[in-house]
Amino acid sequence: MSVLVVAEQLQGRVRDVTFELVTAARELGGPVTVATIGPEALDVNRAGVDEVVHVQTEQAEFENDVYQRALERLIEERQPQVVLLGFTVNSMGYAGAVAAKLGLGFASDVFGLGRDGDEVVATRAFYGSKVHAEVGFPAGKTVLLLLRPTAWAPAEAGGSATSSSIELGPVQSRARHKEFREVEKGDVDITTAPFLLSIGRGIGEQDNIAMFEELAGKLGATLSVSRPIVDAGWMSNARQVGQSGKTVKPKVYLAFGISGAVQHLAGMKTSETIIAVNSDPEAAIFDVAHYGAVADLFDVAEELAKLV
Ligand SMILES: Cc1cc2nc3c(=O)[nH]c(=O)nc-3n(C[C@H](O)[C@H](O)[C@H](O)COP(=O)(O)OP(=O)(O)OC[C@H]3O[C@@H](n4cnc5c(N)ncnc54)[C@H](O)[C@@H]3O)c2cc1C
């Protein structure tokens, strides 16, 4: 089953989601082609990639119209059975338009992929992740899928792909990339932190945040939060985990006073080790936690602080 992966890049660096897409593509059996779009070819030659195709464009950074045109051209020339893109802000800006224009099968936020004979079967969530559904795409039409970042492990190095290129020519973008602006000083990138100490409404008051900042510092963890902490204006939304915040996959996710609403779980449930502290034994966070303590979070925080 021929699969085309569209690489994502930011300021000349290939984003990790690209290599996760390669792993997913390999599960479909291949051959796997990875396309990079931009003025320069980027290194995406990971294990399992059969062909790397560079679509040469004038624009260095992402623009919807350029990527739309590039993807249409790739589909026209390569005729893949499946096209995989990350479920990212960039892809959401043009993938739906390509699928509608070319009449492709389409699903977004896919976190499981398989085959039933020639049929592609994608697993995705509905109703705020309360229901998971398998969506089948009968053979014959190209299927375009947006895959959830962090749902697959990144493909390893060591590819032996052939390479080729396509010149796209000028594209009149209706919206041009102008510049990157640094986020406010003091904000952190919780998506790359290996150890997150995450606090929720259970901490009660704004004044209690300081003790968790201190505990996080002692443990070498980065502080993240559930949405009510952001809504209350106690922390910046750069630290929010969940559906309307960041998707994280740290080695350790230590949650204090977070109930485990589906919108929160959507952003952290693939963390390698989840440890939850909650006084309610029925809290949904315990459904995804590997270790849990039914306890008062302040008692646990105090004991932990004594240990480090
Ligand atoms: C469209 C939409 C998008 C959303 N996006 C997000 C998102 O991105 N991220 C997000 O987090 N939420 C999001 N939400 C909100 C989400 O539905 C929940 O309301 C939110 O996650 C609850 O946060 P919480 O677990 O901190 O608070 P609560 O649900 O109030 O849970 C607090 C927990 O603390 C425990 N607790 C209280 N006191 C103690 C104590 N002393 N010791 C131990 N445990 C204690 C309680 O038992 C409880 O389980 C979204 C909602 C919608 C509708």
mmCIF file of C-alpha atoms and ligand atoms in Angstrom, residues 199-203 225-228 240-245 257-261 263-264 277-280 283 295-298, ligand 1:
data_model
loop_
_atom_site.group_PDB
_atom_site.id
_atom_site.type_symbol
_atom_site.label_atom_id
_atom_site.label_comp_id
_atom_site.label_asym_id
_atom_site.label_seq_id
_atom_site.Cartn_x
_atom_site.Cartn_y
_atom_site.Cartn_z
ATOM 1 C CA ILE A 199 -1.224 20.809 39.157
ATOM 2 C CA GLY A 200 -4.992 21.163 38.923
ATOM 3 C CA ARG A 201 -7.912 22.794 40.677
ATOM 4 C CA GLY A 202 -7.282 20.524 43.673
ATOM 5 C CA ILE A 203 -4.516 22.871 44.832
ATOM 6 C CA VAL A 225 -1.243 22.836 34.781
ATOM 7 C CA SER A 226 -4.824 21.896 33.956
ATOM 8 C CA ARG A 227 -7.100 24.443 32.343
ATOM 9 C CA PRO A 228 -8.839 25.879 35.437
ATOM 10 C CA GLN A 240 -1.668 24.151 29.938
ATOM 11 C CA VAL A 241 -1.912 20.455 29.115
ATOM 12 C CA GLY A 242 -4.887 19.152 27.164
ATOM 13 C CA GLN A 243 -7.153 19.434 24.191
ATOM 14 C CA SER A 244 -7.068 23.231 24.122
ATOM 15 C CA GLY A 245 -3.528 23.329 25.521
ATOM 16 C CA GLY A 257 -5.299 17.424 42.177
ATOM 17 C CA ILE A 258 -6.290 16.804 38.563
ATOM 18 C CA SER A 259 -9.537 14.870 38.054
ATOM 19 C CA GLY A 260 -8.725 13.496 34.584
ATOM 20 C CA ALA A 261 -11.375 15.102 32.372
ATOM 21 C CA GLN A 263 -9.998 17.128 27.553
ATOM 22 C CA HIS A 264 -7.057 16.907 29.945
ATOM 23 C CA VAL A 277 -2.332 12.065 43.524
ATOM 24 C CA ASN A 278 -5.997 12.656 44.230
ATOM 25 C CA SER A 279 -8.201 12.353 47.303
ATOM 26 C CA ASP A 280 -11.050 10.896 45.229
ATOM 27 C CA ALA A 283 -11.129 10.200 39.832
ATOM 28 C CA ALA A 295 -4.303 10.973 49.447
ATOM 29 C CA ASP A 296 -4.347 14.626 50.279
ATOM 30 C CA LEU A 297 -2.063 16.300 47.758
ATOM 31 C CA PHE A 298 -0.547 18.643 50.332
HETATM 32 C C1 LIG B 1 -13.722 22.514 24.713
HETATM 33 C C2 LIG B 1 -13.022 22.255 26.019
HETATM 34 C C3 LIG B 1 -11.650 22.216 26.026
HETATM 35 C C4 LIG B 1 -10.972 21.959 27.225
HETATM 36 N N1 LIG B 1 -9.619 21.891 27.222
HETATM 37 C C5 LIG B 1 -8.971 21.566 28.349
HETATM 38 C C6 LIG B 1 -7.544 21.423 28.364
HETATM 39 O O1 LIG B 1 -6.861 21.647 27.355
HETATM 40 N N2 LIG B 1 -6.953 21.077 29.518
HETATM 41 C C7 LIG B 1 -7.653 20.836 30.679
HETATM 42 O O2 LIG B 1 -7.026 20.507 31.708
HETATM 43 N N3 LIG B 1 -8.994 20.975 30.699
HETATM 44 C C8 LIG B 1 -9.659 21.351 29.573
HETATM 45 N N4 LIG B 1 -11.004 21.515 29.613
HETATM 46 C C9 LIG B 1 -11.672 21.498 30.926
HETATM 47 C C10 LIG B 1 -11.969 20.107 31.440
HETATM 48 O O3 LIG B 1 -13.223 19.701 30.981
HETATM 49 C C11 LIG B 1 -11.981 20.083 32.979
HETATM 50 O O4 LIG B 1 -12.898 21.033 33.453
HETATM 51 C C12 LIG B 1 -10.621 20.374 33.603
HETATM 52 O O5 LIG B 1 -9.614 19.553 33.035
HETATM 53 C C13 LIG B 1 -10.686 20.097 35.101
HETATM 54 O O6 LIG B 1 -9.467 20.491 35.662
HETATM 55 P P1 LIG B 1 -9.008 19.859 37.054
HETATM 56 O O7 LIG B 1 -8.871 18.392 36.920
HETATM 57 O O8 LIG B 1 -7.812 20.638 37.494
HETATM 58 O O9 LIG B 1 -10.192 20.269 38.020
HETATM 59 P P2 LIG B 1 -11.342 19.388 38.653
HETATM 60 O O10 LIG B 1 -12.052 18.600 37.642
HETATM 61 O O11 LIG B 1 -12.143 20.307 39.499
HETATM 62 O O12 LIG B 1 -10.565 18.353 39.576
HETATM 63 C C14 LIG B 1 -9.903 18.696 40.753
HETATM 64 C C15 LIG B 1 -9.468 17.388 41.414
HETATM 65 O O13 LIG B 1 -8.711 17.654 42.549
HETATM 66 C C16 LIG B 1 -9.022 16.704 43.545
HETATM 67 N N5 LIG B 1 -8.708 17.296 44.844
HETATM 68 C C17 LIG B 1 -9.297 18.381 45.429
HETATM 69 N N6 LIG B 1 -8.690 18.649 46.585
HETATM 70 C C18 LIG B 1 -7.701 17.729 46.746
HETATM 71 C C19 LIG B 1 -6.716 17.483 47.747
HETATM 72 N N7 LIG B 1 -6.606 18.283 48.827
HETATM 73 N N8 LIG B 1 -5.873 16.433 47.597
HETATM 74 C C20 LIG B 1 -5.950 15.620 46.514
HETATM 75 N N9 LIG B 1 -6.856 15.817 45.538
HETATM 76 C C21 LIG B 1 -7.718 16.862 45.648
HETATM 77 C C22 LIG B 1 -10.494 16.409 43.368
HETATM 78 O O14 LIG B 1 -10.815 15.131 43.877
HETATM 79 C C23 LIG B 1 -10.634 16.504 41.842
HETATM 80 O O15 LIG B 1 -10.504 15.216 41.239
HETATM 81 C C24 LIG B 1 -11.709 21.763 28.438
HETATM 82 C C25 LIG B 1 -13.091 21.812 28.397
HETATM 83 C C26 LIG B 1 -13.744 22.051 27.219
HETATM 84 C C27 LIG B 1 -15.239 22.076 27.226
#
